[in-house]
Amino acid sequence: TVAMAAKILMVVLVAVLVIWLVITLARRSRGPRSDDLDSSFAAGSIDLESEHIVASQLPEDEWMRLAREQIQKGEHRLAIRALFLASLAHLGESGLIRVARFKSNRDYTRELEWKAHSLPALRTAFQENVGLFERAWYGLHQIGLEAIDRFTRNYEQITAPSAGGAADSPAIGQTHA
């Protein structure tokens, strides 16, 4: 009787473990978690200063709209951040990277090296933009329209159809208006 109860308990424990394992694997294979892809934010409620925003919160064209607004206000540092988030959103929408809150710029660069190994111009433009962004955002260097123009040229190269991007990517336009 004790041996029979031990066998039943062992079978139940193994069954629970198998069910837990199946549920865990199913959740992982479902794709990005809700905290990685948070579409509940409206463009107007995005705080470009916040460290909690993720490129997948808005589509690429909304990040570009925010970048234009920041350029018009003379907020070049915030414009570079919006442009960088537009780049990440584009690459995520194109399937060249998977946007996630926990990833660093180095993670994105490595992922792009792996997935876009046949697109050296795209990788070079992205790496240069990572450098421009990091100097502006983390290094607190002053950013002028020249840096925004350089970033924009790289962005256009990243989003060009020949670089694996979409043909109808929204360009920033002339920044010297």
Short mmCIF file of C-alpha atoms in Angstrom, two decimals:
data_model
loop_
_atom_site.label_atom_id
_atom_site.label_comp_id
_atom_site.label_asym_id
_atom_site.label_seq_id
_atom_site.Cartn_x
_atom_site.Cartn_y
_atom_site.Cartn_z
CA THR A 1 0.00 0.00 0.00
CA VAL A 2 2.79 2.44 0.80
CA ALA A 3 4.65 1.28 -2.31
CA MET A 4 1.50 1.77 -4.41
CA ALA A 5 1.00 5.32 -3.03
CA ALA A 6 4.65 6.14 -3.79
CA LYS A 7 4.21 4.93 -7.39
CA ILE A 8 1.05 7.00 -7.83
CA LEU A 9 2.77 10.05 -6.37
CA MET A 10 5.73 9.56 -8.72
CA VAL A 11 3.42 9.28 -11.76
CA VAL A 12 1.56 12.45 -10.73
CA LEU A 13 4.84 14.36 -10.25
CA VAL A 14 6.14 13.25 -13.64
CA ALA A 15 2.83 14.25 -15.27
CA VAL A 16 2.95 17.70 -13.65
CA LEU A 17 6.55 18.15 -14.77
CA VAL A 18 5.69 17.19 -18.36
CA ILE A 19 2.69 19.57 -18.42
CA TRP A 20 4.84 22.41 -17.04
CA LEU A 21 7.53 21.73 -19.66
CA VAL A 22 4.98 21.71 -22.52
CA ILE A 23 3.43 25.00 -21.33
CA THR A 24 6.86 26.64 -20.98
CA LEU A 25 7.95 25.58 -24.46
CA ALA A 26 4.62 26.70 -25.96
CA ARG A 27 4.99 30.17 -24.43
CA ARG A 28 8.50 30.56 -25.78
CA SER A 29 7.56 29.50 -29.29
CA ARG A 30 4.65 31.94 -29.43
CA GLY A 31 6.92 34.86 -30.25
CA PRO A 32 7.68 38.17 -28.57
CA ARG A 33 6.35 38.75 -25.10
CA SER A 34 3.87 41.53 -24.49
CA ASP A 35 6.47 43.65 -22.70
CA ASP A 36 8.69 43.49 -25.78
CA LEU A 37 5.96 44.52 -28.21
CA ASP A 38 3.87 47.09 -26.40
CA SER A 39 1.53 48.73 -28.87
CA SER A 40 -0.64 50.27 -26.17
CA PHE A 41 1.26 53.57 -26.37
CA ALA A 42 0.00 56.32 -28.61
CA ALA A 43 2.57 58.48 -30.36
CA GLY A 44 1.55 61.46 -28.25
CA SER A 45 2.27 59.68 -24.98
CA ILE A 46 5.83 58.67 -25.85
CA ASP A 47 8.47 60.33 -23.70
CA LEU A 48 11.67 60.23 -25.75
CA GLU A 49 13.68 60.88 -22.57
CA SER A 50 12.40 57.68 -20.93
CA GLU A 51 14.70 54.67 -20.73
CA HIS A 52 11.62 52.45 -20.79
CA ILE A 53 10.52 52.98 -24.37
CA VAL A 54 11.05 50.26 -26.96
CA ALA A 55 11.25 50.67 -30.74
CA SER A 56 8.34 48.27 -31.19
CA GLN A 57 5.98 50.61 -29.34
CA LEU A 58 5.39 52.63 -32.51
CA PRO A 59 5.67 51.91 -36.21
CA GLU A 60 8.62 53.32 -38.10
CA ASP A 61 6.66 56.21 -39.63
CA GLU A 62 5.51 57.42 -36.18
CA TRP A 63 9.10 57.48 -34.91
CA MET A 64 9.99 59.49 -38.02
CA ARG A 65 7.16 61.93 -37.31
CA LEU A 66 8.48 62.37 -33.76
CA ALA A 67 12.00 62.92 -35.15
CA ARG A 68 10.72 65.68 -37.46
CA GLU A 69 8.93 67.33 -34.53
CA GLN A 70 12.10 67.27 -32.43
CA ILE A 71 14.18 68.71 -35.28
CA GLN A 72 11.69 71.57 -35.66
CA LYS A 73 11.93 72.25 -31.92
CA GLY A 74 15.73 72.23 -32.09
CA GLU A 75 15.88 69.15 -29.84
CA HIS A 76 18.56 67.37 -31.86
CA ARG A 77 19.44 64.83 -29.16
CA LEU A 78 15.80 63.67 -28.98
CA ALA A 79 15.59 63.71 -32.78
CA ILE A 80 18.56 61.33 -33.00
CA ARG A 81 16.87 59.04 -30.49
CA ALA A 82 13.61 59.02 -32.48
CA LEU A 83 15.58 58.36 -35.69
CA PHE A 84 17.42 55.49 -34.00
CA LEU A 85 14.14 54.00 -32.77
CA ALA A 86 12.75 54.34 -36.32
CA SER A 87 15.76 52.38 -37.58
CA LEU A 88 15.20 49.65 -35.01
CA ALA A 89 11.48 49.56 -35.78
CA HIS A 90 12.23 49.23 -39.51
CA LEU A 91 14.76 46.45 -38.97
CA GLY A 92 12.33 44.69 -36.64
CA GLU A 93 9.46 44.99 -39.14
CA SER A 94 11.80 43.67 -41.86
CA GLY A 95 12.71 40.64 -39.75
CA LEU A 96 16.41 41.54 -39.63
CA ILE A 97 16.35 41.95 -35.85
CA ARG A 98 13.95 41.10 -33.06
CA VAL A 99 13.28 44.19 -30.99
CA ALA A 100 13.29 43.50 -27.26
CA ARG A 101 13.49 45.70 -24.18
CA PHE A 102 16.42 43.75 -22.73
CA LYS A 103 18.68 44.01 -25.80
CA SER A 104 21.60 46.39 -26.04
CA ASN A 105 22.82 48.18 -29.14
CA ARG A 106 25.64 45.65 -29.27
CA ASP A 107 23.05 42.85 -29.29
CA TYR A 108 21.27 44.46 -32.24
CA THR A 109 24.57 44.96 -34.08
CA ARG A 110 25.52 41.29 -33.58
CA GLU A 111 22.08 40.11 -34.67
CA LEU A 112 22.29 42.26 -37.79
CA GLU A 113 25.80 40.94 -38.54
CA TRP A 114 24.37 37.44 -38.44
CA LYS A 115 21.08 37.99 -40.30
CA ALA A 116 22.29 40.57 -42.82
CA HIS A 117 25.77 39.20 -43.51
CA SER A 118 25.16 39.65 -47.28
CA LEU A 119 24.24 43.34 -46.84
CA PRO A 120 27.50 45.09 -45.86
CA ALA A 121 26.24 48.61 -46.69
CA LEU A 122 23.27 48.17 -44.35
CA ARG A 123 25.49 46.86 -41.55
CA THR A 124 28.01 49.69 -41.99
CA ALA A 125 25.28 52.36 -41.98
CA PHE A 126 23.68 50.84 -38.88
CA GLN A 127 27.01 50.62 -37.03
CA GLU A 128 27.77 54.26 -37.80
CA ASN A 129 24.31 55.27 -36.57
CA VAL A 130 24.80 53.28 -33.38
CA GLY A 131 28.00 55.29 -32.80
CA LEU A 132 26.27 58.61 -33.54
CA PHE A 133 23.36 57.70 -31.29
CA GLU A 134 25.54 56.55 -28.41
CA ARG A 135 27.69 59.69 -28.53
CA ALA A 136 24.56 61.87 -28.52
CA TRP A 137 22.51 59.90 -26.02
CA TYR A 138 25.02 58.47 -23.57
CA GLY A 139 28.00 60.75 -24.22
CA LEU A 140 25.83 63.85 -24.06
CA HIS A 141 27.72 65.37 -27.00
CA GLN A 142 26.11 68.33 -28.70
CA ILE A 143 24.34 67.27 -31.88
CA GLY A 144 23.91 69.61 -34.79
CA LEU A 145 22.09 69.37 -38.08
CA GLU A 146 25.22 67.89 -39.70
CA ALA A 147 25.01 64.83 -37.44
CA ILE A 148 21.28 64.53 -38.10
CA ASP A 149 21.92 64.73 -41.84
CA ARG A 150 24.58 62.00 -41.57
CA PHE A 151 22.28 59.86 -39.45
CA THR A 152 19.46 60.40 -41.96
CA ARG A 153 21.66 59.39 -44.92
CA ASN A 154 22.57 56.20 -43.07
CA TYR A 155 18.90 55.63 -42.19
CA GLU A 156 17.97 55.95 -45.87
CA GLN A 157 20.65 53.41 -46.71
CA ILE A 158 19.33 51.06 -44.00
CA THR A 159 15.78 51.34 -45.34
CA ALA A 160 16.68 51.23 -49.06
CA PRO A 161 15.14 48.30 -50.98
CA SER A 162 18.62 47.14 -52.05
CA ALA A 163 19.59 46.93 -48.36
CA GLY A 164 16.74 44.59 -47.53
CA GLY A 165 14.46 47.45 -46.48
CA ALA A 166 11.00 48.41 -47.66
CA ALA A 167 10.57 50.60 -50.73
CA ASP A 168 8.10 52.94 -49.04
CA SER A 169 10.08 53.76 -45.89
CA PRO A 170 9.34 57.27 -44.69
CA ALA A 171 12.31 59.59 -45.22
CA ILE A 172 13.01 62.48 -42.90
CA GLY A 173 13.31 64.92 -45.77
CA GLN A 174 15.39 68.07 -45.84
CA THR A 175 16.51 68.97 -42.33
CA HIS A 176 17.83 72.46 -43.09
CA ALA A 177 14.37 74.05 -43.39
#
